[in-house]
Every structure is written in C-alpha cells, then in structure tokens.
Amino acid sequence: MESKVRVRFAPSPTGGLHLGGVRTVLYNYLFARHHGGEFILRIEDTDQSRYVPGAEEYIFETLAWCGLQPDESTQHGGPYAPYRQSERKASYRQYAEQLVQAGHAYYAFDTAQELDAMRLKLRTEANPNPQYDHTVRGQMRNSLSLSAEETKQLLDNRTPHVIRIKMPEGETVSFTDMIRGEVSFDTSTVDDKVLLKADGMPTYHLAVVVDDHLMKITHAFRGEEWLPSAPVHVLLWRYLFGAENMPKWAHLPLILGPSGKLSKRDGAKYGFPVFAMNWTDPKSGELTEGFRERGFLPQAFINMLAMLGWNDGTEQELFSLEELVQKFSIEKVHKGGAKFDFEKAKWFNHEWIKKQPAASYKTEVKQLFEQKGLHISDDVYFEQVLELVKDRCTVLTDFWEHSAFFFKAPRQFDTTPILAKWNPAKRSFFESFPSALKGVSDWSAGTLENLFKQMAEQSSIKPGELQLPLRIMLVGGKFGPPVFHIAEVLGKEETISRIKDALQSFPAQ
RNA sequence: GCCGCGUUCGUCUAAGGGCUAGGACACCACCCUUUCACGGUGGUGAUACGGGUUCGAAUCCCGUACGCGGUACCA
C-alpha cells in the first residue's frame, strides 16, 4: 500500500529566511506538488532562548510572497495540530523514557561546568573537540556509570538531567539519500547526543523523528549541514518506529557567497540581498535587505533559486512555478554547492519583467512612485507607460528613472548634445510642427513618424537631425524609448504643449 | 584532529564510457538604432592533480590536494 506523499519544511523562528532556507522550502514544495502530495510547515521552536518575536510571521509572509502555500501549518491548520513544537512538548518525554527503558538512551546529570571541565581536560592537539561518547561516558555522572540506587535517588530529588542517546560501538549505520545515494557512518565516531533537554524540551534530533512519525511525513529536504547527524536520526527511527518507516531524506548542497558560505553579512558587504524580504532584527534593530524591496518579482526570485541547484537537463532557464512543479525531478538535483551570483539573479528578474504583462506588477510600481511623491490617477495611461519602458528595467525600482518624465513635463532641457548644430531652420521647423500635429487624426507612432519625416524633407533637413531635438523637448534629455512612441503615449495635447514650452528654453537660434 | 560531503569556463551548469566538452550570466567586438536599452552575430574562457581499469575516461576505481559542513542541553 502506497501512502500519500507528505513533505515537511521545518524552519526555526530565529530570524529572516535566507536564500538557502527559501530554496529548501521550494524544493520541498516542488517535490510534494509534483507527486500530488501535501506540503506541511512545522515550526521548530524548541530553543526558546533563540526565539525571535515576529520571525514566525515573517516566514509565512515570505512563503505567501513566493506563492508556496502549505497545506498544513500553524496558520492553515490541519489534522496533526499543533504544528509548533513548543506546543507539543508533552509528547516527547515518553519517547525518550521508552528509549531509556530499552537501553538505547540514559539519564545524564552532568552540569554545564562538569561538561566544560571534561572537554578542557580531554582537549589535546590531536583531539581539539572532545565528545561525550562511548570513550568518556563511563567517567561522567549518568545512569550508566552510577548505580541504580544512586540514579533513582537523583531522579527522586528532581536533579536536573538530560536524556542522551547511547550510541552503539563499531556499528555501521547507513541510509539512502535521494540525492547522494548511500551514505554510511561508523557509530563509534558519533557522540551521545542529548535527546531531551533539562527543561523537558526535546532537541531537534528527537523532535524531528517523533514529529515526522506522528505527522506521517514521507519525504523531507534539508540542508547539507544536517548530514552528520543523520545516523542519530536513523537509529532513533530504528529504535522507535522501525527503520523501514523512515521518511526519505534529501540533503541539499549549500548556497555559497562570494567567499565561502553565504551569510547575512555578505549582503551588506557585497551589496546584494540575502533574504526574500526585508528583515529587521527586533533585538539588534539591524535591517537585512530583501529581494522584494530591491525590486524583484517573486516569479524571478523563485526561478533563480530553483536553478541554483537544479535544472531539467535541457537549455531552458525560464520556468514558472507551475512548470517547476511539473518538471521537478529529484534525480537532477545537484550534489555540489553553488555560489550565488547577483548578476545572474538580476538577469532572471529582467527576463521576468519583460515576459510578464505590466499589469501584473503595476501595483508594486505604483507604490514606489507614490513613495517618490507622485500620485498616479490614470491607471490606463500608467500601464501603457510601464509597458513601453519595461524592456529597459532590471528591477522594479528602475521604472522611476525610465518613466518619471511621462508624468511630469521636463523643466530643464539638456541642449548640449544639439547645441552645435542648432540653427534658425530647425527652430522654425519646430515652430510650425505643433500646428501640423493638431490636424493628425490617427495619433500613433507610425503616423507621427511619417508626418515628421515628410515635413523635414519639405524643410530640406535630414529627419535624423531633428529627432534628437524633439526627444529633448519631450523628455528633457538624451534618454527614453523611441521618440514617436513617447509622443504616442503622451497624447496629442501634451506633446504639443511640451514642444511649445521647450522652445522657450531652447536657444534663440 | 576526527567524521561526512563535494570539485567541468570568473559564476550557474550540460554531457551518466565514444563528435571539435554544449548553453546561460558577466566581459569584449561587430550589426541594428541619430538617445539609452532590447534584440542579433561572433569572440575570450573549463574537466583540481597523480595513478589505474578500458580500444576509448569529464564520466568507473584508488590516492593526493583543495573547498565546505559537522564535531552544543542551536537548529
């Protein structure tokens, strides 16, 4: 009997979601949807000391912006609630106790000081990081080294204690990673990880196994940094729920920054965003810039992230979310880490701006314009303008410099490019041009261009010589889309008025 | 140190024993365009190193180097 694919993503609310995190969600989502399964979001907040207020809401907002809606979560509900691990605290202890009874785990009473002392004492050049493992557990204060009476006494006195897994010696634990194939570990080299903390909260190791079992998770993608603790999870599955019921794992390669692992700092250092959306740390007040605020389209962001570690084997690079869902295949996910390249990210965004109708992002651009103090009243006109200039915009914030002149007639004219060749004949051309424009009934770029060329020839001036002056009259300088397209969008009245006004500021001859 | 994972143009990658190692970003040149872009054409540029296996290796095996991750009562 084949059970339905259920994939989960489990972020910890300790800060904004960075590129690697969003990519992990994305792959979880794509896999779930590709197989017609469910996508579950569970909050891993068992470390209260690192919980950052607002981070959970931020995660949901990021997912909403990206269009990756979970089927089950703290916000969407679901049959396996609660989806916040801190609210599931009560259920973990029994599993830890069960492991102790079976001899796979033990109580440890060591204080933080005792642990420090052990690590200090055992530290040598050959072993800079001594572990709490089978070689040292006999010398520590735990239910393996202490007598049964002593242990009972300590427990009865409610001595603070943790529960640690008892890693077997000299066993090989292996599992099949969906991306890497078979991966194996010698259990002697793995330490006795804490499963249940002194405050009764589980560590990630216990929680992830218990919750994945309880929530009937079948597959999960996580970062490569989890690979070393996989043997602990495999063993827990074997002891608790049966190794054959273990979800399939996929460990994703890391996303790297310009120098090594991508970090929050890289954003400020190299001038590119590392989070999906702006994130302000409530404790430090530190702002980390987001792709959204930088002017990225979610489609481009998702597309770029998806390609950073996967491709469909063809030369196609532009994919919508629907296409990604349809074509995503686990076999094509890469093993090696990828360095994030902001230039390429911008290229994706540029492509998406060109590809999408301006209507789909006009609300965002309008907001940007309002921030600049420009109120947009005519939506149809606004959309026409965006459509005309979008080819030259890489991020949404570029629209301002490429189209502000459509909404405000220029006040200053940069006449330097034409000054040398300006003469009375040209001036008189522009003096008579407006009245000719008045008579145009079919106001389109093509008609205007024809009329313009005809009149130029009548005045025995090369049309090319007159185009730049016209452009400067309409927009104030040497920029913008093709002149006659500008005139078309501006409309008859505005075009005529701009030419007349400009002529006042142009040299007398 | 130990354990694990990885390594193709500067960057993202294709090629899963067989063409001249293909594409994209970036860069350069030319074309288009009397603005700037878009677009088009072309160019520079890579299999980390050393051994095997094979008629034949980027591809399979071993070693080395390098990179990254882990080595917490963090996730």
XYZ file of C-alpha atoms (C1' of nucleotides) in Angstrom:
584
model
C 0.000 0.000 0.000
C 1.485 3.286 -1.117
C 0.895 6.136 1.297
C 0.380 9.656 0.029
C 3.446 11.834 -0.300
C 3.698 14.204 2.650
C 6.640 16.569 2.715
C 7.524 18.950 5.504
C 9.630 22.003 5.935
C 10.607 22.909 9.471
C 12.112 26.349 9.963
C 13.234 27.652 13.309
C 11.963 31.145 14.042
C 15.332 32.673 14.816
C 15.500 35.302 12.083
C 14.694 36.010 8.465
C 14.656 33.319 5.835
C 17.816 33.452 3.766
C 18.381 32.131 0.260
C 19.257 28.627 1.367
C 16.181 28.431 3.549
C 13.828 29.561 0.825
C 15.365 27.140 -1.619
C 14.838 24.304 0.836
C 11.150 25.233 1.174
C 10.905 25.500 -2.574
C 12.290 22.028 -3.218
C 10.097 20.527 -0.508
C 7.125 22.251 -2.104
C 8.017 21.251 -5.662
C 8.516 17.643 -4.688
C 5.241 17.496 -2.797
C 3.254 19.134 -5.584
C 4.964 17.170 -8.331
C 3.778 13.988 -6.678
C 0.351 15.376 -5.930
C 1.103 15.240 -2.219
C 0.853 17.531 0.770
C 3.231 20.199 1.924
C 3.424 20.687 5.673
C 5.096 23.517 7.542
C 6.124 22.845 11.102
C 7.743 25.377 13.393
C 10.857 24.190 15.225
C 10.969 26.406 18.259
C 12.290 24.142 20.982
C 15.081 26.566 21.807
C 13.223 29.394 23.499
C 16.397 31.328 24.131
C 16.847 31.878 20.426
C 13.211 32.534 19.575
C 12.841 35.874 17.846
C 9.424 37.537 18.014
C 7.984 38.204 14.597
C 10.162 35.634 12.851
C 7.310 33.160 12.524
C 5.029 35.695 10.863
C 7.911 36.676 8.622
C 8.290 33.089 7.449
C 4.638 32.921 6.455
C 4.807 36.246 4.686
C 7.809 35.074 2.714
C 6.004 31.902 1.706
C 2.942 33.869 0.679
C 5.014 36.239 -1.426
C 6.707 33.320 -3.140
C 3.399 31.555 -3.694
C 4.383 28.470 -1.683
C 1.310 27.885 0.427
C 1.461 24.991 2.891
C -1.487 22.630 3.249
C -0.953 22.279 6.973
C 0.670 24.709 9.383
C 0.050 26.832 12.457
C -1.750 29.273 10.176
C -3.532 26.872 7.877
C -4.495 24.255 10.448
C -4.536 20.543 9.745
C -5.216 17.134 11.268
C -1.916 16.886 13.160
C -2.004 20.153 15.105
C -0.274 21.689 16.899
C 2.400 22.455 14.331
C 4.577 24.353 16.745
C 6.990 22.090 18.592
C 6.915 24.109 21.796
C 3.211 23.236 21.969
C 3.945 19.553 21.514
C 6.371 19.453 24.438
C 4.308 16.981 26.468
C 4.554 14.211 23.918
C 8.312 13.933 23.601
C 9.301 12.788 27.096
C 7.576 9.414 26.824
C 9.585 8.508 23.737
C 12.824 9.459 25.469
C 11.839 7.366 28.501
C 10.950 4.480 26.238
C 14.462 4.615 24.806
C 15.965 4.574 28.303
C 13.878 1.516 29.227
C 15.066 -0.274 26.119
C 18.692 0.552 26.881
C 19.177 2.864 23.909
C 19.413 6.014 25.996
C 20.361 7.089 29.514
C 19.958 9.852 32.073
C 22.885 12.244 32.380
C 23.223 14.537 35.395
C 26.356 16.406 34.422
C 26.246 20.138 34.965
C 27.438 22.644 32.400
C 30.568 23.127 34.500
C 31.266 19.406 34.586
C 30.892 19.200 30.825
C 33.262 22.120 30.358
C 35.754 20.535 32.730
C 35.619 17.250 30.823
C 36.198 18.985 27.490
C 39.018 21.040 28.904
C 40.693 18.052 30.471
C 40.484 15.864 27.395
C 41.378 18.534 24.893
C 44.630 17.842 23.077
C 46.084 18.902 19.795
C 45.036 15.603 18.286
C 41.530 15.965 19.689
C 40.536 19.616 19.888
C 36.846 18.894 20.400
C 36.303 16.039 22.849
C 32.852 14.483 22.520
C 30.530 12.975 25.072
C 30.815 9.496 23.602
C 31.422 5.868 24.484
C 35.021 6.626 25.487
C 34.060 9.159 28.154
C 30.542 8.332 29.261
C 31.877 5.887 31.837
C 33.623 8.723 33.631
C 30.614 11.060 33.685
C 27.643 11.215 36.033
C 24.933 9.269 34.305
C 22.700 6.279 34.741
C 25.263 4.061 33.051
C 28.135 4.911 35.389
C 26.049 5.337 38.530
C 24.365 2.535 40.404
C 20.625 2.022 40.047
C 20.063 3.317 43.589
C 22.109 6.439 43.006
C 20.258 7.131 39.775
C 16.888 6.638 41.433
C 17.917 8.918 44.265
C 18.952 11.663 41.864
C 15.755 11.333 39.882
C 13.613 11.339 43.018
C 15.356 14.519 44.138
C 14.463 16.056 40.808
C 18.074 16.631 39.965
C 18.267 18.451 36.636
C 19.175 15.964 33.944
C 19.070 15.287 30.260
C 18.480 12.120 28.308
C 21.234 11.128 25.914
C 21.232 8.512 23.195
C 23.635 5.643 23.798
C 25.459 5.346 20.514
C 26.434 1.742 19.835
C 30.081 0.940 19.255
C 31.520 -0.140 15.948
C 28.287 -0.394 14.034
C 27.841 0.934 10.542
C 24.680 2.909 10.032
C 23.707 3.763 6.512
C 20.777 5.168 4.648
C 19.979 6.136 1.082
C 19.906 9.814 0.414
C 17.675 10.757 -2.525
C 20.427 12.964 -3.921
C 23.660 11.343 -2.772
C 22.840 7.692 -2.773
C 24.069 5.503 0.049
C 25.776 7.345 2.878
C 27.237 5.493 5.823
C 28.714 6.282 9.216
C 30.640 4.430 11.885
C 28.639 4.841 15.091
C 31.847 4.898 17.152
C 32.640 8.328 15.751
C 29.263 9.818 16.668
C 28.686 11.285 20.127
C 25.878 10.606 22.597
C 23.591 13.427 21.518
C 21.205 14.935 24.001
C 17.632 13.978 23.098
C 15.708 15.622 25.885
C 16.992 18.784 27.496
C 16.909 19.610 31.200
C 13.911 21.879 30.622
C 11.935 18.981 29.192
C 12.140 20.256 25.625
C 13.358 17.835 23.011
C 16.373 18.632 20.892
C 15.915 18.739 17.142
C 17.078 15.128 16.908
C 14.259 13.704 18.987
C 11.626 16.168 17.856
C 12.185 15.692 14.153
C 11.896 11.933 14.399
C 8.852 11.915 16.669
C 7.007 14.584 14.709
C 7.805 13.122 11.335
C 6.375 9.853 12.572
C 3.295 11.400 14.154
C 2.636 13.610 11.147
C 3.155 10.724 8.721
C 5.897 12.506 6.800
C 7.182 10.548 3.818
C 9.905 12.802 2.400
C 11.980 15.751 3.505
C 14.608 18.018 2.027
C 17.017 19.744 4.392
C 20.378 21.459 4.229
C 23.607 19.542 3.890
C 24.636 20.685 7.356
C 22.296 18.010 8.717
C 24.061 15.116 7.086
C 26.421 14.446 10.016
C 23.520 13.956 12.408
C 21.637 11.631 10.076
C 22.969 8.481 11.836
C 21.349 9.661 15.076
C 18.029 10.026 13.300
C 18.354 6.673 11.568
C 18.994 4.977 14.902
C 16.080 6.734 16.550
C 13.803 5.558 13.770
C 15.074 2.019 14.168
C 14.543 2.060 17.954
C 11.221 3.878 17.998
C 9.188 3.369 14.853
C 11.083 0.974 12.618
C 13.822 1.916 10.151
C 11.619 0.856 7.255
C 9.147 3.606 8.100
C 11.731 6.338 7.968
C 10.995 9.195 5.584
C 13.233 9.530 2.550
C 15.831 12.215 3.053
C 17.448 14.562 0.603
C 20.320 16.726 1.769
C 20.657 19.845 -0.355
C 24.032 21.371 -1.155
C 24.788 24.708 0.421
C 24.450 28.078 -1.265
C 27.745 29.911 -1.075
C 28.581 33.590 -1.013
C 31.477 35.272 -2.815
C 33.825 33.867 -0.186
C 32.612 30.681 1.431
C 29.244 30.041 2.975
C 26.631 32.684 2.264
C 25.950 34.783 5.330
C 23.776 37.710 6.296
C 26.909 39.820 6.379
C 27.615 39.098 2.722
C 24.550 41.124 1.811
C 25.815 44.310 3.380
C 29.360 43.540 2.345
C 28.748 42.955 -1.347
C 25.584 44.961 -1.833
C 23.025 42.296 -2.643
C 20.061 40.921 -0.695
C 20.293 37.558 1.046
C 16.732 37.440 2.411
C 13.500 37.194 0.452
C 12.045 40.237 2.152
C 13.343 42.964 4.415
C 14.027 41.635 7.878
C 14.627 43.829 10.880
C 16.011 42.006 13.864
C 13.902 43.181 16.815
C 16.793 42.773 19.225
C 19.587 44.494 17.381
C 17.431 46.684 15.149
C 19.640 45.549 12.277
C 17.998 45.591 8.840
C 18.780 42.942 6.264
C 17.605 43.911 2.802
C 15.196 41.691 0.911
C 14.807 40.796 -2.739
C 11.246 42.041 -2.685
C 12.236 45.529 -1.578
C 15.120 45.541 -4.011
C 12.538 45.340 -6.781
C 12.463 41.636 -7.574
C 9.423 39.794 -8.861
C 8.583 36.682 -6.842
C 8.474 34.655 -10.071
C 12.045 35.670 -10.845
C 13.203 35.043 -7.303
C 11.733 31.548 -7.280
C 13.018 30.805 -10.769
C 16.545 31.916 -9.885
C 16.562 29.928 -6.666
C 15.254 26.799 -8.335
C 18.066 26.892 -10.884
C 20.654 27.227 -8.153
C 20.955 23.501 -7.678
C 18.627 22.005 -10.225
C 17.812 22.070 -13.931
C 15.738 19.883 -16.159
C 18.633 18.797 -18.374
C 17.591 20.991 -21.285
C 18.771 24.505 -22.037
C 15.611 26.093 -20.693
C 16.246 28.534 -17.878
C 12.962 30.380 -17.501
C 10.362 28.438 -15.556
C 7.131 29.462 -13.902
C 6.246 27.863 -10.589
C 3.705 25.647 -12.355
C 6.341 24.487 -14.808
C 8.770 23.799 -11.997
C 6.174 21.685 -10.249
C 5.539 19.798 -13.438
C 9.181 19.220 -14.348
C 10.911 18.934 -10.999
C 12.820 15.714 -10.621
C 14.882 14.707 -7.653
C 17.453 12.932 -9.843
C 18.505 16.234 -11.333
C 19.260 17.971 -8.049
C 22.971 18.714 -7.766
C 25.373 17.427 -5.169
C 27.840 20.305 -5.144
C 27.324 23.700 -3.535
C 26.538 26.683 -5.731
C 27.912 30.170 -5.462
C 25.228 32.810 -5.591
C 25.703 35.286 -8.447
C 23.742 38.508 -8.107
C 24.311 39.446 -11.762
C 22.552 36.290 -12.854
C 19.773 36.924 -10.360
C 19.207 40.334 -11.928
C 19.117 38.771 -15.359
C 16.304 36.461 -14.240
C 14.383 39.443 -12.937
C 14.887 41.409 -16.133
C 13.578 38.474 -18.139
C 10.504 38.196 -15.939
C 9.772 41.902 -16.114
C 9.863 41.688 -19.911
C 7.880 38.481 -20.008
C 5.032 39.460 -17.688
C 2.351 41.980 -18.645
C 2.977 45.269 -16.846
C -0.461 44.948 -15.289
C 0.818 42.119 -13.103
C 3.265 44.346 -11.233
C 1.813 47.816 -11.682
C 0.550 47.920 -8.102
C 4.075 47.486 -6.761
C 5.484 50.088 -9.139
C 2.687 52.474 -8.324
C 3.595 52.187 -4.668
C 7.181 53.032 -5.460
C 6.026 56.090 -7.368
C 3.798 57.200 -4.512
C 6.821 56.971 -2.234
C 8.560 59.378 -4.583
C 5.653 61.753 -4.164
C 3.964 61.062 -7.492
C 0.306 60.183 -7.357
C -0.995 58.064 -10.206
C -4.583 58.820 -11.158
C -4.851 57.391 -14.655
C -4.314 53.636 -14.471
C -4.681 53.012 -18.196
C -2.059 55.629 -19.024
C 0.197 54.269 -16.252
C 0.030 50.773 -17.653
C 0.796 51.990 -21.179
C 3.874 53.744 -19.898
C 5.124 50.699 -17.986
C 4.553 48.503 -20.997
C 6.607 50.889 -23.130
C 9.627 51.081 -20.820
C 9.738 47.650 -19.196
C 12.381 46.332 -21.603
C 14.921 48.609 -20.001
C 14.128 47.828 -16.368
C 16.054 45.179 -14.480
C 14.372 45.707 -11.117
C 11.042 47.363 -10.338
C 12.806 50.356 -8.819
C 14.261 51.120 -12.268
C 10.839 52.158 -13.549
C 11.107 55.538 -11.870
C 14.127 56.783 -13.761
C 12.841 55.335 -17.015
C 9.353 56.746 -16.904
C 9.010 59.628 -14.450
C 9.093 62.074 -17.369
C 5.793 60.702 -18.643
C 4.092 62.154 -15.604
C 5.949 65.428 -15.228
C 6.874 67.642 -18.171
C 10.581 68.424 -18.137
C 11.568 71.780 -16.659
C 15.139 71.724 -17.703
C 16.467 70.748 -21.063
C 19.873 69.345 -21.658
C 20.543 71.043 -25.004
C 24.292 70.444 -25.098
C 24.091 67.445 -27.452
C 22.330 69.530 -30.128
C 23.724 72.991 -29.479
C 26.443 72.880 -32.118
C 24.024 72.040 -34.905
C 21.052 74.133 -33.824
C 20.012 76.771 -36.373
C 17.094 79.005 -37.376
C 15.814 76.496 -39.922
C 15.426 73.860 -37.255
C 13.825 76.313 -34.930
C 11.262 77.284 -37.485
C 10.546 73.629 -38.157
C 9.572 73.152 -34.553
C 7.567 76.347 -34.579
C 5.357 75.023 -37.321
C 5.335 71.357 -36.224
C 2.690 71.741 -33.478
C 0.054 73.107 -35.795
C 0.639 70.174 -38.124
C 0.218 67.825 -35.196
C -3.092 69.400 -34.370
C -4.523 68.081 -37.592
C -3.484 64.464 -37.017
C -6.487 62.252 -36.521
C -4.777 58.861 -36.168
C -2.445 59.543 -33.256
C 0.031 56.674 -33.491
C 3.778 56.388 -33.550
C 3.794 55.317 -37.187
C 1.670 58.220 -38.451
C 3.650 60.696 -36.408
C 6.931 59.428 -37.751
C 5.682 59.691 -41.338
C 4.403 63.186 -40.838
C 7.636 64.209 -39.160
C 9.753 62.858 -41.996
C 7.588 64.473 -44.644
C 7.813 67.862 -43.021
C 11.531 67.525 -42.501
C 12.021 66.830 -46.167
C 9.921 69.823 -47.098
C 12.253 71.934 -44.975
C 15.246 70.194 -46.552
C 16.513 68.952 -43.219
C 17.501 65.353 -42.555
C 14.879 63.833 -40.229
C 17.664 62.326 -38.169
C 18.965 65.792 -37.353
C 15.597 66.716 -35.893
C 14.896 63.613 -33.870
C 17.242 64.343 -31.026
C 15.923 67.898 -30.537
C 12.385 66.515 -30.480
C 13.367 63.946 -27.896
C 14.929 66.572 -25.687
C 11.808 68.705 -25.971
C 9.595 65.836 -24.903
C 11.642 64.323 -22.083
C 14.379 66.822 -21.298
C 17.403 64.796 -22.299
C 19.037 62.008 -24.213
C 17.063 59.080 -22.858
C 13.813 57.167 -23.075
C 12.098 54.841 -25.546
C 11.800 55.671 -29.280
C 10.603 59.298 -29.656
C 7.446 58.664 -31.586
C 6.343 56.046 -29.119
C 6.831 58.613 -26.389
C 4.682 61.065 -28.327
C 2.027 58.449 -28.922
C 1.715 57.653 -25.240
C 1.887 61.296 -24.161
C -1.049 62.121 -26.419
C -1.658 64.995 -28.777
C -2.262 67.770 -26.317
C 0.657 67.003 -24.069
C 3.048 66.540 -26.965
C 2.143 69.865 -28.498
C 2.334 71.657 -25.202
C 5.734 70.161 -24.396
C 7.169 71.231 -27.757
C 5.887 74.751 -27.324
C 7.175 75.054 -23.767
C 10.524 73.612 -24.671
C 11.016 76.032 -27.486
C 11.020 78.856 -24.951
C 14.055 77.354 -23.268
C 15.867 76.447 -26.461
C 18.477 78.838 -27.901
C 17.010 81.651 -29.993
C 18.865 80.385 -32.989
C 42.466 16.477 14.893
C 38.298 13.221 13.809
C 33.820 12.252 10.803
C 30.981 13.357 6.470
C 30.003 15.687 1.754
C 31.806 17.796 -2.539
C 35.199 19.512 -7.039
C 33.608 20.942 -15.553
C 34.944 28.216 -18.401
C 35.380 34.041 -13.421
C 29.910 32.331 -11.976
C 25.416 28.863 -12.726
C 25.548 24.456 -15.401
C 25.034 20.273 -19.917
C 27.406 15.851 -21.419
C 25.606 9.172 -16.905
C 32.408 5.038 -21.290
C 32.531 7.331 -27.728
C 31.507 14.078 -32.413
C 35.716 19.891 -32.032
C 33.462 19.264 -23.925
C 27.390 22.412 -25.294
C 24.317 26.523 -23.131
C 23.380 30.846 -19.819
C 25.297 35.204 -16.785
C 29.390 38.522 -16.922
C 33.172 40.531 -20.259
C 34.921 42.029 -25.389
C 33.904 43.075 -30.734
C 30.552 43.900 -34.637
C 25.326 44.651 -36.532
C 20.582 47.084 -35.604
C 19.279 52.048 -33.614
C 20.915 59.589 -34.909
C 19.023 58.712 -27.183
C 19.543 54.633 -23.896
C 18.094 49.889 -23.856
C 16.007 45.377 -26.098
C 17.476 42.283 -29.963
C 21.016 39.768 -33.480
C 26.029 37.731 -34.854
C 30.744 36.395 -33.253
C 34.899 36.016 -29.597
C 37.952 35.086 -24.994
C 37.301 31.171 -21.385
C 36.825 24.842 -18.017
C 37.043 18.792 -16.884
C 41.940 20.245 -9.495
C 46.388 16.804 -9.526
C 48.552 11.716 -9.853
C 47.827 6.749 -10.716
C 44.936 2.755 -12.523
C 40.597 -0.066 -15.471
C 39.450 0.299 -20.920
C 40.316 0.074 -27.916
C 38.462 4.631 -25.712
C 37.604 8.315 -19.227
C 34.986 14.807 -17.523
C 32.275 10.157 -16.782
C 34.295 3.962 -13.317
C 38.177 2.683 -9.156
C 42.290 4.251 -5.771
C 45.297 8.069 -3.758
C 46.534 13.345 -3.078
C 45.183 18.387 -2.891
C 41.644 21.959 -2.138
C 36.732 23.654 -0.545
C 32.545 23.170 2.569
C 29.806 21.143 6.645
C 29.605 18.728 11.490
C 32.119 17.841 15.971
C 26.470 22.326 21.765
C 21.254 20.915 26.996
C 21.450 25.555 18.392
C 18.622 24.422 14.711
